[in-house]
Amino acid sequence: MERIDHGSVRSSNLGLILRHLRMQGGRSRARIAGGTGLSKATASTLIADLLARGLVTEGEPARDGAVGRPGLTVALDRDRVRGVGIEINADYLALVVVDLLGDVVMETTHAIDIPTRNADEALDEVADLVRPTLRAISAEGRSVVGLCVAAPGTIEAESGQVRFATNLGWRDVAVRAGLCDRLDLRPEMIVVENDAKLGSLAAYAEIARDGIHDLIYVTGDVGVGAGIIADGVLLQGHDGYAGEIGHLPLAPGEGQCPCGRTGCWELSVGLPPFLRRAAATDDPVRDSSRPLEERLGELRERALADDPRTLDALAVTGAALGYGLSLVVDVVNPRALVLGGYFPWFEEWFTRSVDDVLQARMIGHTATPVQVSVSRLGLSAAARGGALLALETVFEDPTAVGPLASPSTSVIDGPAPPRGTP
Amino acid sequence: MERIDHGSVRSSNLGLILRHLRMQGGRSRARIAGGTGLSKATASTLIADLLARGLVTEGEPARDGAVGRPGLTVALDRDRVRGVGIEINADYLALVVVDLLGDVVMETTHAIDIPTRNADEALDEVADLVRPTLRAISAEGRSVVGLCVAAPGTIEAESGQVRFATNLGWRDVAVRAGLCDRLDLRPEMIVVENDAKLGSLAAYAEIARDGIHDLIYVTGDVGVGAGIIADGVLLQGHDGYAGEIGHLPLAPGEGQCPCGRTGCWELSVGLPPFLRRAAATDDPVRDSSRPLEERLGELRERALADDPRTLDALAVTGAALGYGLSLVVDVVNPRALVLGGYFPWFEEWFTRSVDDVLQARMIGHTATPVQVSVSRLGLSAAARGGALLALETVFEDPTAVGPLASPSTSVIDGPAPPRGTP
């Protein structure tokens, strides 16, 4: 149904102006009208609405070449609202807060060993990490427009459940409901999404500046997954499982996967097989009680010092990575491949391995070579992508944020105090 | 740039009304306004414009529950314009003409042996097939809104060139320019696109009625390719090569492919290896001078009569088909797989083989089973998809069709007579 009511036409035009300002930066009302196709009168009315909601500010006279008396510059007000992203991974939680421009204003990670806890305990820890942040945002007079939770595995977005996350040991965990209870939030405030998909949104926000809109982002931890951006849109798939490439049957020698299949690709290119190839069982880099960054840093030092076992592990893993990614490249024809997860610690080796396979498999002279790079966003890429996704609510429908005078009914203006508090 | 000028707002609203009528069928002005979010006054003005262009008609008083005196029913006029699709394949040309509702009004195939001709001769034959059709449409007082040419291989859509079509023996053939010359058409009238992509549009037009919007259409002839529809949108990829799955490196034993790679999947699941498996060299079903439909029909009879060699060929080919498609399914998570090309002749065997592999590889209970079926559109699926794509021009911008009184400047109202004609 292409049914559009008048209210939604208004909110979609409000969103059009916000997105225009995000893309073009601050400018006069006349140029906003010109750039969006709205009449000047309509644009002025809508801008007054956005000013009342605190989503834009009015500044200096604009010297932007519009005809007539210069108007005042209208620009996004980055500070009225915040988007919050949280990543739940097997060995850490990450929390990222972004402002309306998408810039990170807060970022933290927290070591945790999820598989040794039950899901309820894990969600307690997530809530404990998030709660003070929500309070602090509220205390500053800002509103959280949404909370987006990243998890590795298959997600049922509609119900906000993690259906199957082998590496957390989770099956059918109601993350949204669990966090609604613990943080006293309404369900529509919380989105749950796959970590690789959200990582790809964060990577896309960076790479879009280079004019790249077709992208595969690959994350590698215990599991391996991809987020596929096609013509600027995140590929979801019918059940939301597009990009579940960790279970491609490309490693027949690797035996049984916890997913039930055999020979899954992540058994060959995930972090555990790489560590096994690189070091003996009792090597400190395989001690999972130590922070992952530290262990990866040590392995990187060994590779730079030409340690043969490390280099061999990189070569074997890199070749398998290149082979699998070349298949995905054939299917979706991206402009760029971005390696996240543990791959960036070994940038020189993995980008070359992948490049080599892709180059060897170019068909004639026909396709643009794929640009292979590593993510600079570290382990909190998915949390950052989550925070950005949470923010999209406002760009889709700015009326989700109430006028400054009357508190909004659609955003979190600080969570309610914990139950039982007097 | 989100620049929208007022002319384009008008044409986009005209398109909105046309698409609304396509989806909802004929209805009163009041309901059109309600269903599109346009004001009644605006909707009436725009409908008057569409009436003047002959794209809609006014009929009986509408009894559709709108309040007040019943208005007249406004509906698409299927007969003012036509979309034309042509498929160039190694052994046949197909031509399909559709009306504004997307219904086929003319369909023809023409046997040809492209690899034995040079590209200029082939384009001569294409032009000879198309020319009388364009004249006939014009003689009926209708307008062709566009011509879309399907070819197997990698296409550079922008320049209208076939870059690389192994099975035609073509490299860098300027199809658009060649047909513009021969048919005396303006370049913007001709679109060139990959056959599997266009086949997927035709398959999608059918299956969308069942509410399916995530689809992989696979075509199999000498080459194998896919068109991927994700959330209702055809996946293009950065160079337009998304879905080029025929060259996945999944058949290591099959040696060199004309594309330059080795072990390409189509060497194992394309028509030639299937025929080789199914019949001896001197078997009449391998005589490529005979019509393909006839030979496939004979092989189908043998399979139904339990001929062991045919059944074995179907089993081997089906397993390889299932394996490759299961990889593509993992990457894009479709709701449905539609097998086109030669596969439909062996529906029972191939759908079961593919189903078996997909079922065996389901991860837990998480994903909706993929619906596997064959295309009913025969060998002209790509031509039909091309005709539908040509039609989209009108739904995007109805002002491409001129008012009935003054001849349009943007559509073909019959081609100019061949040069040299007095």
mmCIF file of N, CA, C and O in Angstrom, chain A residues 16-44:
data_model
loop_
_atom_site.group_PDB
_atom_site.id
_atom_site.type_symbol
_atom_site.label_atom_id
_atom_site.label_comp_id
_atom_site.label_asym_id
_atom_site.label_seq_id
_atom_site.Cartn_x
_atom_site.Cartn_y
_atom_site.Cartn_z
ATOM 1 N N LEU A 16 13.461 15.309 5.474
ATOM 2 C CA LEU A 16 14.170 15.721 4.257
ATOM 3 C C LEU A 16 15.103 16.904 4.550
ATOM 4 O O LEU A 16 16.265 16.924 4.125
ATOM 5 N N ILE A 17 14.599 17.885 5.310
ATOM 6 C CA ILE A 17 15.433 19.052 5.652
ATOM 7 C C ILE A 17 16.606 18.642 6.552
ATOM 8 O O ILE A 17 17.743 19.035 6.320
ATOM 9 N N LEU A 18 16.332 17.805 7.551
ATOM 10 C CA LEU A 18 17.420 17.362 8.442
ATOM 11 C C LEU A 18 18.504 16.620 7.650
ATOM 12 O O LEU A 18 19.695 16.851 7.829
ATOM 13 N N ARG A 19 18.081 15.729 6.757
ATOM 14 C CA ARG A 19 19.072 14.964 5.992
ATOM 15 C C ARG A 19 19.835 15.879 5.037
ATOM 16 O O ARG A 19 21.035 15.715 4.816
ATOM 17 N N HIS A 20 19.119 16.860 4.505
ATOM 18 C CA HIS A 20 19.766 17.839 3.625
ATOM 19 C C HIS A 20 20.855 18.596 4.389
ATOM 20 O O HIS A 20 21.983 18.770 3.898
ATOM 21 N N LEU A 21 20.564 19.005 5.611
ATOM 22 C CA LEU A 21 21.549 19.741 6.416
ATOM 23 C C LEU A 21 22.717 18.836 6.815
ATOM 24 O O LEU A 21 23.859 19.274 6.887
ATOM 25 N N ARG A 22 22.421 17.554 7.062
ATOM 26 C CA ARG A 22 23.504 16.624 7.405
ATOM 27 C C ARG A 22 24.458 16.493 6.226
ATOM 28 O O ARG A 22 25.676 16.465 6.397
ATOM 29 N N MET A 23 23.882 16.440 5.029
ATOM 30 C CA MET A 23 24.732 16.228 3.857
ATOM 31 C C MET A 23 25.437 17.511 3.412
ATOM 32 O O MET A 23 26.597 17.496 3.025
ATOM 33 N N GLN A 24 24.727 18.645 3.501
ATOM 34 C CA GLN A 24 25.243 19.891 2.918
ATOM 35 C C GLN A 24 25.838 20.843 3.941
ATOM 36 O O GLN A 24 26.477 21.830 3.566
ATOM 37 N N GLY A 25 25.606 20.592 5.230
ATOM 38 C CA GLY A 25 26.065 21.539 6.232
ATOM 39 C C GLY A 25 25.100 22.710 6.350
ATOM 40 O O GLY A 25 24.088 22.770 5.639
ATOM 41 N N GLY A 26 25.418 23.662 7.268
ATOM 42 C CA GLY A 26 24.534 24.793 7.532
ATOM 43 C C GLY A 26 24.378 25.684 6.303
ATOM 44 O O GLY A 26 25.292 25.815 5.496
ATOM 45 N N ARG A 27 23.196 26.284 6.126
ATOM 46 C CA ARG A 27 22.918 27.152 4.990
ATOM 47 C C ARG A 27 21.645 27.953 5.218
ATOM 48 O O ARG A 27 20.901 27.682 6.147
ATOM 49 N N SER A 28 21.401 28.920 4.341
ATOM 50 C CA SER A 28 20.236 29.799 4.510
ATOM 51 C C SER A 28 18.938 29.064 4.201
ATOM 52 O O SER A 28 18.937 28.036 3.518
ATOM 53 N N ARG A 29 17.827 29.628 4.690
ATOM 54 C CA ARG A 29 16.513 29.064 4.378
ATOM 55 C C ARG A 29 16.281 28.984 2.874
ATOM 56 O O ARG A 29 15.720 28.024 2.360
ATOM 57 N N ALA A 30 16.743 30.033 2.159
ATOM 58 C CA ALA A 30 16.520 30.057 0.711
ATOM 59 C C ALA A 30 17.207 28.866 0.051
ATOM 60 O O ALA A 30 16.640 28.189 -0.814
ATOM 61 N N ARG A 31 18.447 28.579 0.489
ATOM 62 C CA ARG A 31 19.162 27.460 -0.130
ATOM 63 C C ARG A 31 18.597 26.122 0.306
ATOM 64 O O ARG A 31 18.649 25.149 -0.456
ATOM 65 N N ILE A 32 18.097 26.056 1.534
ATOM 66 C CA ILE A 32 17.449 24.806 1.969
ATOM 67 C C ILE A 32 16.223 24.536 1.091
ATOM 68 O O ILE A 32 16.007 23.417 0.616
ATOM 69 N N ALA A 33 15.423 25.606 0.851
ATOM 70 C CA ALA A 33 14.248 25.441 -0.006
ATOM 71 C C ALA A 33 14.686 24.991 -1.402
ATOM 72 O O ALA A 33 14.186 24.005 -1.942
ATOM 73 N N GLY A 34 15.689 25.711 -1.960
ATOM 74 C CA GLY A 34 16.170 25.359 -3.296
ATOM 75 C C GLY A 34 16.672 23.920 -3.369
ATOM 76 O O GLY A 34 16.420 23.209 -4.335
ATOM 77 N N GLY A 35 17.376 23.497 -2.325
ATOM 78 C CA GLY A 35 18.023 22.180 -2.342
ATOM 79 C C GLY A 35 17.068 21.032 -2.067
ATOM 80 O O GLY A 35 17.380 19.875 -2.363
ATOM 81 N N THR A 36 15.903 21.316 -1.489
ATOM 82 C CA THR A 36 14.985 20.221 -1.156
ATOM 83 C C THR A 36 13.768 20.214 -2.066
ATOM 84 O O THR A 36 12.980 19.272 -2.024
ATOM 85 N N GLY A 37 13.593 21.296 -2.867
ATOM 86 C CA GLY A 37 12.423 21.340 -3.738
ATOM 87 C C GLY A 37 11.175 21.816 -3.020
ATOM 88 O O GLY A 37 10.087 21.834 -3.585
ATOM 89 N N LEU A 38 11.316 22.198 -1.754
ATOM 90 C CA LEU A 38 10.150 22.713 -1.015
ATOM 91 C C LEU A 38 9.980 24.200 -1.334
ATOM 92 O O LEU A 38 10.948 24.880 -1.697
ATOM 93 N N SER A 39 8.761 24.720 -1.194
ATOM 94 C CA SER A 39 8.589 26.167 -1.373
ATOM 95 C C SER A 39 9.237 26.877 -0.188
ATOM 96 O O SER A 39 9.422 26.295 0.881
ATOM 97 N N LYS A 40 9.587 28.180 -0.393
ATOM 98 C CA LYS A 40 10.230 28.910 0.710
ATOM 99 C C LYS A 40 9.325 28.984 1.922
ATOM 100 O O LYS A 40 9.778 28.856 3.055
ATOM 101 N N ALA A 41 8.018 29.181 1.681
ATOM 102 C CA ALA A 41 7.094 29.300 2.808
ATOM 103 C C ALA A 41 7.036 27.988 3.597
ATOM 104 O O ALA A 41 7.132 27.980 4.823
ATOM 105 N N THR A 42 6.917 26.875 2.858
ATOM 106 C CA THR A 42 6.873 25.573 3.534
ATOM 107 C C THR A 42 8.166 25.309 4.286
ATOM 108 O O THR A 42 8.160 24.897 5.452
ATOM 109 N N ALA A 43 9.297 25.573 3.629
ATOM 110 C CA ALA A 43 10.585 25.331 4.277
ATOM 111 C C ALA A 43 10.686 26.145 5.559
ATOM 112 O O ALA A 43 11.107 25.627 6.599
ATOM 113 N N SER A 44 10.253 27.425 5.529
ATOM 114 C CA SER A 44 10.347 28.262 6.726
ATOM 115 C C SER A 44 9.498 27.716 7.865
ATOM 116 O O SER A 44 9.935 27.686 9.016
#
